[in-house]
mmCIF file of C-alpha atoms in Angstrom:
data_model
loop_
_atom_site.group_PDB
_atom_site.id
_atom_site.type_symbol
_atom_site.label_atom_id
_atom_site.label_comp_id
_atom_site.label_asym_id
_atom_site.label_seq_id
_atom_site.Cartn_x
_atom_site.Cartn_y
_atom_site.Cartn_z
ATOM 1 C CA MET W 1 -195.214 -62.675 -61.900
ATOM 2 C CA LYS W 2 -197.825 -65.289 -62.719
ATOM 3 C CA LEU W 3 -200.848 -65.583 -60.468
ATOM 4 C CA TRP W 4 -200.043 -69.138 -59.333
ATOM 5 C CA ARG W 5 -196.582 -68.022 -58.192
ATOM 6 C CA LEU W 6 -198.089 -65.197 -56.176
ATOM 7 C CA VAL W 7 -200.491 -67.665 -54.555
ATOM 8 C CA VAL W 8 -197.647 -70.068 -53.690
ATOM 9 C CA LEU W 9 -195.546 -67.224 -52.261
ATOM 10 C CA ALA W 10 -198.474 -66.038 -50.146
ATOM 11 C CA LEU W 11 -199.045 -69.552 -48.830
ATOM 12 C CA VAL W 12 -195.372 -69.924 -47.945
ATOM 13 C CA LEU W 13 -195.415 -66.630 -46.024
ATOM 14 C CA VAL W 14 -198.614 -67.554 -44.195
ATOM 15 C CA LEU W 15 -197.362 -71.012 -43.292
ATOM 16 C CA GLY W 16 -194.010 -69.606 -42.206
ATOM 17 C CA ALA W 17 -195.702 -67.096 -39.941
ATOM 18 C CA ALA W 18 -197.936 -69.811 -38.486
ATOM 19 C CA VAL W 19 -194.937 -72.032 -37.705
ATOM 20 C CA ALA W 20 -193.080 -69.138 -36.095
ATOM 21 C CA GLN W 21 -196.142 -68.249 -34.058
ATOM 22 C CA SER W 22 -196.704 -71.837 -32.939
ATOM 23 C CA ARG W 23 -193.116 -72.327 -31.767
ATOM 24 C CA PRO W 24 -192.974 -71.733 -28.012
ATOM 25 C CA ARG W 25 -190.929 -68.913 -26.534
ATOM 26 C CA VAL W 26 -188.685 -69.864 -23.612
ATOM 27 C CA VAL W 27 -186.937 -67.151 -21.604
ATOM 28 C CA ILE W 28 -184.135 -68.161 -19.269
ATOM 29 C CA PRO W 29 -183.335 -65.615 -16.543
ATOM 30 C CA THR W 30 -179.712 -66.143 -15.498
ATOM 31 C CA GLY W 31 -177.706 -64.027 -13.036
ATOM 32 C CA SER W 32 -175.076 -61.328 -12.749
ATOM 33 C CA THR W 33 -172.116 -61.148 -15.113
ATOM 34 C CA GLY W 34 -169.074 -62.931 -13.745
ATOM 35 C CA GLY W 35 -171.196 -65.707 -12.246
ATOM 36 C CA VAL W 36 -171.779 -69.230 -13.547
ATOM 37 C CA PHE W 37 -175.558 -68.705 -13.964
ATOM 38 C CA PHE W 38 -174.877 -66.052 -16.615
ATOM 39 C CA PHE W 39 -172.850 -68.372 -18.862
ATOM 40 C CA TYR W 40 -174.887 -71.500 -18.080
ATOM 41 C CA GLY W 41 -178.199 -69.841 -18.983
ATOM 42 C CA GLN W 42 -176.837 -68.450 -22.224
ATOM 43 C CA ALA W 43 -175.628 -71.919 -23.214
ATOM 44 C CA ILE W 44 -179.036 -73.489 -22.444
ATOM 45 C CA ALA W 45 -180.807 -70.853 -24.569
ATOM 46 C CA LYS W 46 -178.433 -71.537 -27.457
ATOM 47 C CA ILE W 47 -178.974 -75.300 -27.191
ATOM 48 C CA LEU W 48 -182.776 -74.988 -27.234
ATOM 49 C CA SER W 49 -182.805 -72.550 -30.145
ATOM 50 C CA GLU W 50 -180.373 -74.543 -32.284
ATOM 51 C CA ALA W 51 -182.269 -77.775 -31.575
ATOM 52 C CA GLY W 52 -185.479 -76.111 -32.776
ATOM 53 C CA VAL W 53 -187.199 -76.803 -29.449
ATOM 54 C CA ALA W 54 -188.177 -73.175 -28.853
ATOM 55 C CA ASP W 55 -187.275 -69.583 -29.563
ATOM 56 C CA ALA W 56 -185.086 -69.318 -26.483
ATOM 57 C CA THR W 57 -183.319 -66.292 -25.044
ATOM 58 C CA ALA W 58 -181.272 -65.669 -21.909
ATOM 59 C CA GLN W 59 -181.911 -62.654 -19.683
ATOM 60 C CA GLN W 60 -179.448 -61.151 -17.190
ATOM 61 C CA THR W 61 -180.889 -60.800 -13.674
ATOM 62 C CA GLY W 62 -179.916 -60.527 -10.022
ATOM 63 C CA GLY W 63 -180.032 -64.327 -9.640
ATOM 64 C CA SER W 64 -182.245 -67.004 -8.108
ATOM 65 C CA TYR W 65 -185.036 -64.950 -6.526
ATOM 66 C CA ASP W 66 -185.378 -62.645 -9.531
ATOM 67 C CA ASN W 67 -185.528 -65.729 -11.738
ATOM 68 C CA LEU W 68 -188.256 -67.360 -9.661
ATOM 69 C CA LEU W 69 -190.293 -64.144 -9.614
ATOM 70 C CA LEU W 70 -190.100 -64.014 -13.407
ATOM 71 C CA LEU W 71 -191.130 -67.682 -13.682
ATOM 72 C CA ARG W 72 -194.128 -66.972 -11.465
ATOM 73 C CA ASP W 73 -195.194 -63.599 -12.881
ATOM 74 C CA ARG W 74 -194.179 -63.545 -16.540
ATOM 75 C CA THR W 75 -195.051 -67.030 -17.777
ATOM 76 C CA ASP W 76 -198.052 -66.781 -20.124
ATOM 77 C CA PRO W 77 -199.309 -70.059 -21.629
ATOM 78 C CA ARG W 78 -201.850 -68.132 -23.734
ATOM 79 C CA SER W 79 -199.000 -66.572 -25.715
ATOM 80 C CA ASN W 80 -196.930 -69.778 -25.567
ATOM 81 C CA THR W 81 -194.303 -68.009 -23.399
ATOM 82 C CA TYR W 82 -192.558 -69.796 -20.543
ATOM 83 C CA TYR W 83 -189.922 -68.518 -18.133
ATOM 84 C CA CYS W 84 -187.577 -71.214 -16.826
ATOM 85 C CA ALA W 85 -185.456 -70.383 -13.800
ATOM 86 C CA LEU W 86 -181.919 -71.174 -12.772
ATOM 87 C CA ALA W 87 -182.027 -71.236 -8.965
ATOM 88 C CA THR W 88 -180.227 -72.491 -5.893
ATOM 89 C CA THR W 89 -182.092 -75.296 -4.160
ATOM 90 C CA ASP W 90 -182.455 -73.267 -0.965
ATOM 91 C CA SER W 91 -184.167 -70.377 -2.797
ATOM 92 C CA ALA W 92 -186.364 -72.766 -4.779
ATOM 93 C CA LEU W 93 -187.465 -74.409 -1.538
ATOM 94 C CA VAL W 94 -188.426 -71.265 0.419
ATOM 95 C CA THR W 95 -190.230 -69.699 -2.549
ATOM 96 C CA TYR W 96 -192.160 -72.897 -3.203
ATOM 97 C CA THR W 97 -193.309 -73.119 0.442
ATOM 98 C CA GLY W 98 -193.943 -69.377 0.760
ATOM 99 C CA GLU W 99 -191.400 -68.919 3.576
ATOM 100 C CA GLU W 100 -189.639 -66.233 1.516
ATOM 101 C CA PRO W 101 -191.579 -62.969 2.219
ATOM 102 C CA ARG W 102 -191.858 -62.010 -1.460
ATOM 103 C CA PHE W 103 -193.724 -65.267 -2.024
ATOM 104 C CA ALA W 104 -195.829 -65.340 1.145
ATOM 105 C CA GLN W 105 -199.013 -64.099 -0.538
ATOM 106 C CA ARG W 106 -198.430 -65.738 -3.895
ATOM 107 C CA LYS W 107 -196.108 -68.705 -3.726
ATOM 108 C CA ALA W 108 -193.991 -70.066 -6.536
ATOM 109 C CA ASP W 109 -195.773 -73.419 -6.187
ATOM 110 C CA MET W 110 -196.131 -73.446 -9.959
ATOM 111 C CA GLN W 111 -192.420 -74.245 -10.330
ATOM 112 C CA ARG W 112 -191.311 -77.762 -11.251
ATOM 113 C CA ILE W 113 -187.816 -79.221 -11.242
ATOM 114 C CA MET W 114 -186.403 -80.245 -14.602
ATOM 115 C CA PHE W 115 -182.845 -81.281 -13.725
ATOM 116 C CA TYR W 116 -179.953 -80.819 -11.326
ATOM 117 C CA MET W 117 -177.281 -78.415 -12.545
ATOM 118 C CA TYR W 118 -174.292 -78.331 -10.180
ATOM 119 C CA PRO W 119 -173.308 -77.489 -6.577
ATOM 120 C CA SER W 120 -172.588 -73.881 -5.596
ATOM 121 C CA LEU W 121 -169.955 -72.964 -3.032
ATOM 122 C CA ILE W 122 -170.736 -70.367 -0.386
ATOM 123 C CA HIS W 123 -167.614 -68.316 -1.072
ATOM 124 C CA ILE W 124 -166.262 -65.906 1.539
ATOM 125 C CA VAL W 125 -163.534 -64.252 -0.490
ATOM 126 C CA THR W 126 -160.705 -62.130 0.880
ATOM 127 C CA THR W 127 -156.914 -61.801 0.542
ATOM 128 C CA GLU W 128 -153.971 -63.189 2.490
ATOM 129 C CA LYS W 129 -152.970 -59.648 3.498
ATOM 130 C CA SER W 130 -156.413 -58.828 4.939
ATOM 131 C CA GLY W 131 -155.836 -60.632 8.237
ATOM 132 C CA ILE W 132 -159.282 -62.264 7.968
ATOM 133 C CA ASN W 133 -159.125 -65.905 9.074
ATOM 134 C CA PHE W 134 -162.611 -66.555 10.460
ATOM 135 C CA VAL W 135 -166.106 -65.192 9.850
ATOM 136 C CA GLY W 136 -165.839 -63.294 13.147
ATOM 137 C CA ASP W 137 -162.881 -61.360 11.737
ATOM 138 C CA LEU W 138 -165.281 -59.570 9.361
ATOM 139 C CA ARG W 139 -166.202 -57.218 12.219
ATOM 140 C CA GLY W 140 -164.781 -53.805 11.503
ATOM 141 C CA LYS W 141 -164.133 -54.671 7.833
ATOM 142 C CA ARG W 142 -165.614 -53.458 4.548
ATOM 143 C CA VAL W 143 -167.748 -56.345 3.288
ATOM 144 C CA SER W 144 -170.079 -56.992 0.355
ATOM 145 C CA THR W 145 -172.900 -59.393 1.197
ATOM 146 C CA GLY W 146 -174.173 -59.784 -2.372
ATOM 147 C CA GLN W 147 -176.899 -58.263 -4.484
ATOM 148 C CA PRO W 148 -180.015 -57.140 -2.556
ATOM 149 C CA GLY W 149 -182.569 -59.929 -2.200
ATOM 150 C CA SER W 150 -180.315 -62.514 -3.834
ATOM 151 C CA SER W 151 -179.649 -66.061 -2.672
ATOM 152 C CA THR W 152 -176.072 -64.916 -1.975
ATOM 153 C CA GLU W 153 -177.289 -62.209 0.390
ATOM 154 C CA ASN W 154 -179.772 -64.496 2.152
ATOM 155 C CA LEU W 155 -177.156 -67.200 2.724
ATOM 156 C CA ALA W 156 -174.522 -64.607 3.710
ATOM 157 C CA LEU W 157 -176.830 -63.275 6.431
ATOM 158 C CA LEU W 158 -177.397 -66.809 7.721
ATOM 159 C CA VAL W 159 -173.636 -67.473 7.783
ATOM 160 C CA LEU W 160 -173.079 -64.230 9.695
ATOM 161 C CA ARG W 161 -175.915 -65.040 12.108
ATOM 162 C CA GLY W 162 -174.390 -68.442 12.811
ATOM 163 C CA ALA W 163 -171.090 -66.740 13.619
ATOM 164 C CA GLY W 164 -172.755 -64.116 15.808
ATOM 165 C CA VAL W 165 -171.824 -61.247 13.490
ATOM 166 C CA ASP W 166 -174.191 -58.341 12.782
ATOM 167 C CA VAL W 167 -173.785 -56.387 9.537
ATOM 168 C CA ARG W 168 -173.887 -53.216 11.664
ATOM 169 C CA GLU W 169 -170.496 -54.282 12.999
ATOM 170 C CA PHE W 170 -168.941 -53.861 9.533
ATOM 171 C CA ALA W 171 -166.896 -50.732 8.877
ATOM 172 C CA LYS W 172 -168.848 -50.575 5.620
ATOM 173 C CA ARG W 173 -171.429 -52.821 4.000
ATOM 174 C CA GLU W 174 -171.725 -53.129 0.245
ATOM 175 C CA ARG W 175 -174.345 -55.150 -1.676
ATOM 176 C CA LEU W 176 -172.595 -55.866 -4.960
ATOM 177 C CA PRO W 177 -173.003 -58.572 -7.648
ATOM 178 C CA ALA W 178 -170.220 -61.094 -8.296
ATOM 179 C CA ALA W 179 -168.069 -59.239 -10.836
ATOM 180 C CA GLU W 180 -168.409 -55.900 -9.045
ATOM 181 C CA SER W 181 -167.461 -57.487 -5.706
ATOM 182 C CA ALA W 182 -164.355 -59.045 -7.240
ATOM 183 C CA LYS W 183 -163.379 -55.715 -8.825
ATOM 184 C CA ALA W 184 -163.849 -53.870 -5.529
ATOM 185 C CA LEU W 185 -161.663 -56.370 -3.656
ATOM 186 C CA ALA W 186 -158.964 -56.165 -6.337
ATOM 187 C CA GLU W 187 -159.006 -52.365 -6.107
ATOM 188 C CA GLY W 188 -158.931 -52.415 -2.307
ATOM 189 C CA THR W 189 -162.258 -50.670 -1.722
ATOM 190 C CA ILE W 190 -163.610 -53.676 0.226
ATOM 191 C CA ASP W 191 -161.876 -56.283 2.384
ATOM 192 C CA ALA W 192 -164.059 -59.318 1.703
ATOM 193 C CA TYR W 193 -167.209 -60.448 -0.044
ATOM 194 C CA PHE W 194 -169.740 -63.242 -0.132
ATOM 195 C CA TRP W 195 -170.592 -65.045 -3.339
ATOM 196 C CA VAL W 196 -172.689 -68.179 -3.864
ATOM 197 C CA GLY W 197 -171.793 -69.734 -7.181
ATOM 198 C CA GLY W 198 -170.430 -72.687 -9.105
ATOM 199 C CA VAL W 199 -166.799 -73.731 -8.992
ATOM 200 C CA PRO W 200 -164.805 -72.310 -10.555
ATOM 201 C CA THR W 201 -166.499 -68.912 -10.895
ATOM 202 C CA SER W 202 -164.723 -66.928 -13.617
ATOM 203 C CA SER W 203 -164.710 -63.621 -11.734
ATOM 204 C CA VAL W 204 -163.052 -65.292 -8.730
ATOM 205 C CA VAL W 205 -160.447 -66.919 -10.991
ATOM 206 C CA GLU W 206 -159.702 -63.520 -12.570
ATOM 207 C CA LEU W 207 -159.494 -61.941 -9.107
ATOM 208 C CA ALA W 208 -156.905 -64.537 -8.010
ATOM 209 C CA GLN W 209 -154.802 -63.689 -11.063
ATOM 210 C CA SER W 210 -155.135 -59.953 -10.457
ATOM 211 C CA LEU W 211 -154.081 -60.275 -6.799
ATOM 212 C CA ALA W 212 -151.086 -62.431 -7.742
ATOM 213 C CA ARG W 213 -149.868 -59.704 -10.088
ATOM 214 C CA LYS W 214 -149.991 -57.273 -7.151
ATOM 215 C CA GLY W 215 -148.024 -59.581 -4.856
ATOM 216 C CA ASP W 216 -151.040 -60.717 -2.827
ATOM 217 C CA GLN W 217 -152.949 -64.020 -2.819
ATOM 218 C CA ILE W 218 -156.615 -64.896 -2.819
ATOM 219 C CA LYS W 219 -158.010 -66.454 0.349
ATOM 220 C CA LEU W 220 -161.305 -68.185 1.084
ATOM 221 C CA VAL W 221 -162.494 -68.198 4.679
ATOM 222 C CA ASP W 222 -163.227 -71.625 6.172
ATOM 223 C CA SER W 223 -166.766 -72.625 7.176
ATOM 224 C CA PRO W 224 -166.059 -75.394 9.753
ATOM 225 C CA ARG W 225 -168.382 -78.339 9.274
ATOM 226 C CA SER W 226 -169.047 -78.751 12.993
ATOM 227 C CA GLY W 227 -169.400 -75.052 13.861
ATOM 228 C CA PRO W 228 -172.554 -73.047 14.649
ATOM 229 C CA THR W 229 -172.730 -71.597 11.140
ATOM 230 C CA ALA W 230 -172.845 -75.028 9.534
ATOM 231 C CA GLN W 231 -175.328 -76.268 12.123
ATOM 232 C CA LEU W 232 -177.629 -73.304 11.460
ATOM 233 C CA LEU W 233 -177.634 -73.748 7.695
ATOM 234 C CA LEU W 234 -177.977 -77.531 7.856
ATOM 235 C CA LYS W 235 -180.976 -77.093 10.166
ATOM 236 C CA GLU W 236 -182.486 -74.312 8.025
ATOM 237 C CA PHE W 237 -182.148 -76.305 4.801
ATOM 238 C CA PRO W 238 -182.081 -80.034 5.615
ATOM 239 C CA GLY W 239 -180.897 -82.069 2.654
ATOM 240 C CA VAL W 240 -180.155 -78.882 0.692
ATOM 241 C CA ILE W 241 -176.966 -77.522 2.278
ATOM 242 C CA THR W 242 -173.992 -79.896 2.275
ATOM 243 C CA THR W 243 -170.435 -79.706 3.562
ATOM 244 C CA GLY W 244 -167.232 -80.438 1.716
ATOM 245 C CA VAL W 245 -163.695 -79.400 0.921
ATOM 246 C CA LEU W 246 -162.606 -77.062 -1.861
ATOM 247 C CA PRO W 247 -159.132 -78.094 -3.103
ATOM 248 C CA LYS W 248 -156.520 -75.324 -3.034
ATOM 249 C CA SER W 249 -155.852 -75.932 -6.729
ATOM 250 C CA VAL W 250 -159.240 -74.484 -7.767
ATOM 251 C CA TYR W 251 -158.442 -70.843 -7.013
ATOM 252 C CA GLY W 252 -154.796 -71.061 -6.001
ATOM 253 C CA THR W 253 -155.376 -70.643 -2.268
ATOM 254 C CA LYS W 254 -152.667 -71.563 0.230
ATOM 255 C CA LYS W 255 -154.660 -74.480 1.577
ATOM 256 C CA ASP W 256 -157.770 -76.550 1.029
ATOM 257 C CA VAL W 257 -160.906 -74.845 2.302
ATOM 258 C CA PHE W 258 -163.660 -76.347 4.456
ATOM 259 C CA ALA W 259 -166.800 -75.195 2.725
ATOM 260 C CA LEU W 260 -170.579 -75.203 2.602
ATOM 261 C CA PHE W 261 -172.425 -75.916 -0.631
ATOM 262 C CA THR W 262 -175.962 -75.566 -1.954
ATOM 263 C CA GLY W 263 -177.259 -77.238 -5.081
ATOM 264 C CA ASN W 264 -178.649 -75.577 -8.207
ATOM 265 C CA VAL W 265 -181.668 -76.670 -10.188
ATOM 266 C CA PHE W 266 -183.272 -75.793 -13.511
ATOM 267 C CA LEU W 267 -187.000 -75.197 -13.096
ATOM 268 C CA CYS W 268 -189.861 -74.619 -15.515
ATOM 269 C CA PRO W 269 -193.508 -73.726 -14.803
ATOM 270 C CA ALA W 270 -196.073 -76.439 -14.160
ATOM 271 C CA SER W 271 -198.135 -74.938 -16.995
ATOM 272 C CA MET W 272 -195.491 -75.892 -19.563
ATOM 273 C CA PRO W 273 -196.779 -78.716 -21.807
ATOM 274 C CA GLU W 274 -195.235 -82.118 -21.099
ATOM 275 C CA GLU W 275 -194.066 -82.439 -24.713
ATOM 276 C CA LEU W 276 -192.091 -79.191 -24.495
ATOM 277 C CA ALA W 277 -190.553 -80.104 -21.139
ATOM 278 C CA GLU W 278 -189.531 -83.487 -22.498
ATOM 279 C CA ALA W 279 -188.011 -81.853 -25.603
ATOM 280 C CA ILE W 280 -185.998 -79.470 -23.391
ATOM 281 C CA MET W 281 -184.623 -82.405 -21.411
ATOM 282 C CA LYS W 282 -183.658 -84.265 -24.582
ATOM 283 C CA ALA W 283 -181.930 -81.219 -26.079
ATOM 284 C CA VAL W 284 -179.958 -80.451 -22.919
ATOM 285 C CA PHE W 285 -178.801 -83.986 -22.189
ATOM 286 C CA SER W 286 -177.883 -84.525 -25.834
ATOM 287 C CA ASN W 287 -175.637 -81.446 -25.749
ATOM 288 C CA LEU W 288 -173.893 -81.583 -22.389
ATOM 289 C CA GLN W 289 -170.493 -80.848 -23.917
ATOM 290 C CA THR W 290 -171.797 -77.465 -25.077
ATOM 291 C CA LEU W 291 -172.659 -76.677 -21.464
ATOM 292 C CA VAL W 292 -169.276 -77.795 -20.132
ATOM 293 C CA THR W 293 -167.555 -75.682 -22.788
ATOM 294 C CA ALA W 294 -169.566 -72.662 -21.615
ATOM 295 C CA THR W 295 -168.730 -73.259 -17.946
ATOM 296 C CA PRO W 296 -166.777 -76.108 -16.301
ATOM 297 C CA ALA W 297 -169.290 -76.234 -13.414
ATOM 298 C CA ALA W 298 -171.686 -77.951 -15.835
ATOM 299 C CA ARG W 299 -169.649 -81.147 -15.578
ATOM 300 C CA ASP W 300 -172.008 -81.974 -12.694
ATOM 301 C CA THR W 301 -175.071 -81.692 -14.945
ATOM 302 C CA THR W 302 -175.564 -85.421 -15.353
ATOM 303 C CA LEU W 303 -178.448 -87.854 -15.498
ATOM 304 C CA LYS W 304 -177.093 -89.525 -12.366
ATOM 305 C CA ASN W 305 -177.172 -86.312 -10.328
ATOM 306 C CA THR W 306 -180.674 -85.539 -11.579
ATOM 307 C CA VAL W 307 -181.853 -89.046 -10.678
ATOM 308 C CA ASP W 308 -180.226 -88.743 -7.237
ATOM 309 C CA LEU W 309 -182.186 -85.517 -6.671
ATOM 310 C CA TYR W 310 -185.382 -87.167 -7.939
ATOM 311 C CA ASN W 311 -184.888 -90.035 -5.496
ATOM 312 C CA GLN W 312 -184.529 -87.590 -2.596
ATOM 313 C CA ARG W 313 -188.232 -86.830 -3.030
ATOM 314 C CA MET W 314 -187.840 -83.087 -2.476
ATOM 315 C CA ILE W 315 -190.924 -81.057 -1.582
ATOM 316 C CA ILE W 316 -190.785 -79.448 -5.022
ATOM 317 C CA PRO W 317 -192.110 -81.913 -7.623
ATOM 318 C CA PHE W 318 -190.361 -82.752 -10.873
ATOM 319 C CA HIS W 319 -192.122 -81.672 -14.069
ATOM 320 C CA PRO W 320 -194.069 -84.601 -15.581
ATOM 321 C CA GLY W 321 -192.296 -84.010 -18.912
ATOM 322 C CA ALA W 322 -188.921 -84.347 -17.204
ATOM 323 C CA VAL W 323 -190.054 -87.545 -15.500
ATOM 324 C CA ARG W 324 -191.267 -88.904 -18.820
ATOM 325 C CA TYR W 325 -187.837 -88.267 -20.372
ATOM 326 C CA LEU W 326 -186.021 -89.918 -17.442
ATOM 327 C CA ARG W 327 -188.243 -92.982 -17.841
ATOM 328 C CA GLU W 328 -187.795 -93.140 -21.604
ATOM 329 C CA VAL W 329 -183.977 -93.158 -21.319
ATOM 330 C CA GLY W 330 -184.144 -95.803 -18.576
ATOM 331 C CA ALA W 331 -182.781 -93.531 -15.833
ATOM 332 C CA ILE W 332 -185.764 -94.249 -13.557
ATOM 333 C CA ARG W 333 -188.540 -96.832 -13.581
#
């Protein structure tokens, strides 16, 4: 091979390596399999990689609190590596303020909101044959309260506290992720479980189908909007927890369900350059159909919902790059 060709080849390899090294790395911690976070985060990583915004990967985790710990502890601007978290708004709030014990000494005040994702239902899942009609009926039952340290577990304990139920009153307490909880209920090794996730959650849909084949029917326990449980959560998380009705058509329940919801937000570290944050926003909002295809809950990932959250003036600030994008597309002034 002629010398000039060797020189050109060497230059191409060097330049290629430099480009690869300069491209930022974005890691998106998601959640447990069977939950919406898992599919949503994978779709975001695919969008960012295919748009050339970053070398993006999704990482399975225990959910919101794990994700926020990774954002806080694993982000490294020196190596151009940024962890962006999918999190419920309640977990984002208490980690930002330091009220969550794991963040008391070192808060997650570096986190910045990028956009609103979708609302999550506080599911209390059981079966029609269980005889469980109210939260108080969980006494003496085998119940999973969610993965240890997860947003599901934290909210489950608040729901139980509002209803005056102690986990020591359970016949058995499990602490299982979404898919494992659904499997255990289908197999009859637990009587009910808590799950905080988008609607519909695939593992809950599959559970409903499995129960129907066995001659049973899925049931979601009501969370009355005027009861002590709702009052406790609304007081604990003002402007974060909302009330609503889940139509019976979603999971095939016998009736509509009075329910409590928390929002979900996509957060990136404050240390992320504005240009990268803006590019992430552009890639995501230019490819919303990819998200909806990955999980129907993403239909609520809209500019309007993000602007509504921005106008609420939450304690957690929006990332300047996200604000710049919202201004450029005329969503805010």
